[in-house]
Short mmCIF file of C-alpha atoms in Angstrom, two decimals:
data_model
loop_
_atom_site.label_atom_id
_atom_site.label_comp_id
_atom_site.label_asym_id
_atom_site.label_seq_id
_atom_site.Cartn_x
_atom_site.Cartn_y
_atom_site.Cartn_z
CA MET A 161 81.39 43.84 38.31
CA THR A 162 82.32 47.29 39.55
CA VAL A 163 85.65 47.13 37.74
CA ALA A 164 83.94 46.01 34.54
CA ARG A 165 81.34 48.76 34.86
CA ASN A 166 84.06 51.38 35.37
CA ALA A 167 86.01 50.05 32.41
CA ASN A 168 82.91 50.28 30.21
CA ALA A 169 82.27 53.83 31.39
CA ILE A 170 85.84 54.85 30.58
CA GLN A 171 85.59 53.19 27.18
CA LYS A 172 82.37 55.08 26.41
CA LEU A 173 83.90 58.34 27.59
CA SER A 174 86.97 57.77 25.43
CA ALA A 175 84.80 57.00 22.44
CA SER A 176 82.79 60.21 22.92
CA CYS A 177 85.91 62.35 23.40
CA THR A 178 87.37 62.25 19.93
CA PRO A 179 90.89 63.70 19.58
CA PRO A 180 89.66 67.10 18.30
CA ARG A 181 87.31 67.42 21.27
CA VAL A 182 90.07 66.58 23.72
CA ALA A 183 92.35 69.07 22.00
CA TRP A 184 89.77 71.85 22.15
CA LEU A 185 89.19 71.08 25.83
CA LEU A 186 92.91 71.36 26.51
CA LEU A 187 93.10 74.56 24.50
CA THR A 188 90.15 76.06 26.39
CA MET A 189 91.78 75.20 29.71
CA ALA A 190 95.03 76.80 28.53
CA PHE A 191 93.14 79.96 27.53
CA ILE A 192 91.40 80.17 30.91
CA LEU A 193 94.71 79.66 32.73
CA THR A 194 96.35 82.31 30.55
CA VAL A 195 93.65 84.83 31.42
CA LEU A 196 94.02 84.04 35.13
CA VAL A 197 97.79 84.44 34.90
CA TYR A 198 97.56 87.84 33.25
CA ILE A 199 94.66 89.37 35.19
CA PRO A 200 96.89 90.78 37.97
CA GLY A 201 98.93 92.75 35.44
CA LEU A 202 96.13 94.19 33.31
CA HIS A 203 95.82 97.28 35.50
CA GLY A 204 99.57 97.86 35.60
CA PRO A 205 101.19 101.11 34.46
CA TYR A 206 102.68 102.07 31.13
CA VAL A 207 106.37 101.17 31.06
CA LEU A 208 109.50 102.19 29.18
CA ASP A 209 108.73 103.49 25.66
CA ASP A 210 104.96 103.12 26.12
CA GLN A 211 105.18 106.78 27.07
CA GLU A 212 107.00 107.94 23.96
CA ASN A 213 105.01 105.89 21.47
CA ILE A 214 101.56 106.10 23.04
CA VAL A 215 100.90 108.45 25.96
CA LEU A 216 103.06 111.35 24.74
CA ASN A 217 102.22 110.86 21.06
CA PRO A 218 99.55 113.44 20.07
CA SER A 219 98.39 111.40 17.07
CA VAL A 220 97.32 108.56 19.37
CA ALA A 221 95.01 110.83 21.37
CA LEU A 222 92.08 110.20 19.03
CA THR A 223 88.93 112.09 20.07
CA GLU A 224 86.83 111.76 16.93
CA ILE A 225 86.72 109.30 14.09
CA ASN A 226 86.94 110.49 10.52
CA ILE A 227 89.22 109.88 7.58
CA ARG A 228 91.61 112.66 8.53
CA THR A 229 92.04 111.68 12.19
CA LEU A 230 92.41 107.99 11.34
CA TYR A 231 95.05 108.86 8.76
CA ASP A 232 96.91 111.04 11.25
CA ALA A 233 96.75 108.30 13.87
CA SER A 234 98.10 105.65 11.51
CA THR A 235 100.97 107.83 10.29
CA GLY A 236 101.91 109.46 13.57
CA ASN A 237 104.41 106.90 14.82
CA ASP A 238 108.06 107.59 14.04
CA SER A 239 109.59 104.59 15.80
CA SER A 240 110.61 103.14 12.44
CA ALA A 241 110.98 104.13 8.80
CA LEU A 242 107.69 102.42 7.90
CA GLY A 243 105.76 103.95 10.79
CA ARG A 244 103.96 100.72 11.75
CA PRO A 245 100.55 102.22 10.81
CA LEU A 246 98.34 99.29 11.80
CA ALA A 247 99.71 99.13 15.33
CA ALA A 248 99.61 102.91 15.68
CA LEU A 249 95.97 102.98 14.59
CA SER A 250 95.07 100.29 17.12
CA PHE A 251 96.53 102.39 19.96
CA ALA A 252 94.53 105.40 18.80
CA LEU A 253 91.29 103.40 18.72
CA ASN A 254 92.05 102.14 22.24
CA HIS A 255 92.38 105.76 23.37
CA TYR A 256 89.12 106.74 21.66
CA PHE A 257 86.99 103.98 23.17
CA ALA A 258 88.68 104.20 26.59
CA GLY A 259 88.21 107.97 26.70
CA GLY A 260 91.85 108.69 27.42
CA PHE A 261 95.11 107.23 28.66
CA ASP A 262 94.30 107.11 32.39
CA ASN A 263 93.04 103.54 32.34
CA THR A 264 95.57 101.05 31.00
CA LEU A 265 93.11 98.14 31.13
CA PRO A 266 91.68 98.60 27.60
CA PHE A 267 95.18 98.73 26.11
CA LYS A 268 96.46 95.65 27.93
CA LEU A 269 93.20 93.74 27.53
CA THR A 270 93.44 94.29 23.76
CA ASN A 271 96.97 92.86 23.89
CA LEU A 272 95.68 89.81 25.76
CA VAL A 273 92.92 89.19 23.19
CA ILE A 274 95.47 89.40 20.36
CA HIS A 275 97.73 86.98 22.26
CA LEU A 276 94.92 84.43 22.68
CA PHE A 277 93.97 84.77 19.02
CA ASN A 278 97.58 84.12 18.09
CA ALA A 279 97.56 80.99 20.24
CA LEU A 280 94.56 79.76 18.27
CA LEU A 281 96.50 80.40 15.06
CA VAL A 282 99.44 78.43 16.45
CA TYR A 283 97.06 75.54 17.05
CA LEU A 284 95.61 75.70 13.53
CA LEU A 285 99.06 75.96 11.97
CA ALA A 286 100.30 72.95 13.94
CA VAL A 287 97.23 70.88 13.02
CA ASN A 288 97.70 71.63 9.33
CA LEU A 289 101.40 70.81 9.43
CA PHE A 290 100.46 67.19 10.08
CA ASP A 291 98.89 67.04 6.61
CA THR A 292 102.32 67.53 5.06
CA PRO A 293 104.01 64.39 3.68
CA VAL A 294 106.78 64.34 6.28
CA LEU A 295 104.37 64.26 9.24
CA GLN A 296 101.51 62.17 7.85
CA THR A 297 102.66 59.11 9.75
CA LEU A 298 101.96 61.01 12.98
CA ARG A 299 98.53 62.30 12.00
CA LYS A 300 96.76 60.33 14.73
CA TYR A 301 98.57 62.55 17.24
CA GLN A 302 98.02 65.83 15.40
CA TYR A 303 95.31 67.28 17.64
CA PRO A 304 96.86 66.68 21.07
CA ILE A 305 100.31 67.72 19.87
CA ALA A 306 98.89 70.88 18.28
CA ALA A 307 96.93 71.69 21.44
CA TRP A 308 99.97 71.19 23.69
CA THR A 309 102.06 73.30 21.33
CA ALA A 310 99.56 76.17 21.49
CA ALA A 311 99.18 75.80 25.27
CA ILE A 312 102.94 75.96 25.85
CA TRP A 313 103.23 78.90 23.45
CA THR A 314 100.49 80.95 25.10
CA LEU A 315 101.67 80.29 28.68
CA HIS A 316 105.41 80.63 28.10
CA PRO A 317 106.90 83.47 30.20
CA ILE A 318 108.64 84.91 27.14
CA GLN A 319 105.21 86.11 25.97
CA LEU A 320 104.80 88.37 29.01
CA THR A 321 106.06 91.55 27.38
CA SER A 322 103.80 91.21 24.34
CA VAL A 323 100.78 91.37 26.65
CA LEU A 324 101.66 93.67 29.56
CA TYR A 325 104.09 95.97 27.75
CA VAL A 326 101.54 97.89 25.69
CA VAL A 327 103.75 99.02 22.84
CA GLN A 328 104.80 95.43 22.20
CA ARG A 329 101.42 94.98 20.55
CA MET A 330 103.42 95.83 17.47
CA THR A 331 105.16 92.47 17.81
CA SER A 332 101.94 90.58 18.55
CA LEU A 333 100.07 92.04 15.57
CA SER A 334 103.02 91.31 13.33
CA ALA A 335 102.96 87.71 14.57
CA THR A 336 99.22 87.51 13.83
CA PHE A 337 99.81 88.11 10.13
CA ILE A 338 102.87 85.87 10.07
CA PHE A 339 100.75 83.00 11.42
CA LEU A 340 97.86 83.77 9.08
CA GLY A 341 100.24 84.01 6.15
CA LEU A 342 101.82 80.66 7.01
CA ILE A 343 98.43 78.98 7.35
CA VAL A 344 97.31 80.27 3.94
CA PHE A 345 100.68 79.36 2.42
CA LEU A 346 100.44 75.86 3.85
CA TYR A 347 96.92 75.43 2.47
CA GLY A 348 98.17 76.42 -0.96
CA ARG A 349 101.20 74.17 -0.66
CA GLN A 350 98.99 71.20 0.12
CA LEU A 351 96.81 71.98 -2.91
CA PHE A 352 99.91 72.21 -5.07
CA GLN A 353 101.12 68.89 -3.66
CA ARG A 354 97.91 67.38 -5.02
CA GLN A 355 98.72 68.86 -8.45
CA ALA A 356 96.25 71.73 -8.15
CA ILE A 357 97.96 74.60 -9.94
CA HIS A 358 95.86 77.26 -8.20
CA GLY A 359 97.65 76.27 -5.01
CA LEU A 360 100.44 78.58 -6.19
CA GLY A 361 98.01 81.49 -5.97
CA TRP A 362 97.19 80.66 -2.36
CA MET A 363 100.86 80.33 -1.54
CA ALA A 364 101.65 83.71 -3.08
CA THR A 365 98.67 85.31 -1.30
CA GLY A 366 99.74 83.94 2.06
CA ILE A 367 103.27 85.26 1.69
CA GLY A 368 102.43 88.56 -0.02
CA VAL A 369 99.41 89.70 1.99
CA GLY A 370 100.76 88.27 5.25
CA THR A 371 104.07 90.09 4.84
CA LEU A 372 102.44 93.37 3.82
CA LEU A 373 99.98 93.45 6.72
CA GLY A 374 102.53 92.12 9.17
CA VAL A 375 105.09 94.78 8.28
CA SER A 376 102.39 97.42 8.83
CA ALA A 377 102.50 96.37 12.50
CA LYS A 378 106.23 95.68 12.82
CA GLU A 379 109.07 94.84 10.47
CA ASN A 380 109.52 91.34 11.96
CA ALA A 381 107.05 90.13 9.34
CA ILE A 382 109.66 90.56 6.63
CA LEU A 383 110.82 87.12 7.78
CA LEU A 384 107.58 85.47 6.64
CA PRO A 385 108.84 84.44 3.16
CA PHE A 386 111.91 82.84 4.74
CA LEU A 387 109.83 81.07 7.39
CA ALA A 388 107.54 79.73 4.65
#
């Protein structure tokens, strides 16, 4: 009787934990573990070209917010021909709200938040990929596979520099718009697959806007059309 009772309890639990719920639980656990992994490094120092691009860059030292200072902050980075204005502006806003460069926590915490948001985008992208014709036969596994993909992505050691190396926010922000662009592109592609002509508009928007905003953080985003 005990075995039967336990079996019934497990069956009820399995029925209540639908695949999306299980996936979100796994994703939440991965996010908590990621935060715990990175906490020891959030108070670490600036390293390498953090100094040149952030601490020693006068345009980043934002002390008041108006059109002129925001423009100067977004155009004050000379690390590339395009200036990476979106990333530069984010550093300046970090300085403004932190009240200076002395405390690295706000800068690195912002990087961590962007990283976790990107992991969520990885999950959403993976889920939506299972609606494509090639993967439809595996749709019953789409949520756990997508959750494991995002969990592995967010916890992989290769991501360390994009969180604790402040200036590498440029890469993370660029990735944000690559992921968003791919998700929008995929949505449009699925519409087009169902013979909805306006799907082409979504596809073009995903590629065009995603590339434009991504490049404003770092030039990696120029790869978005090829990835799509």
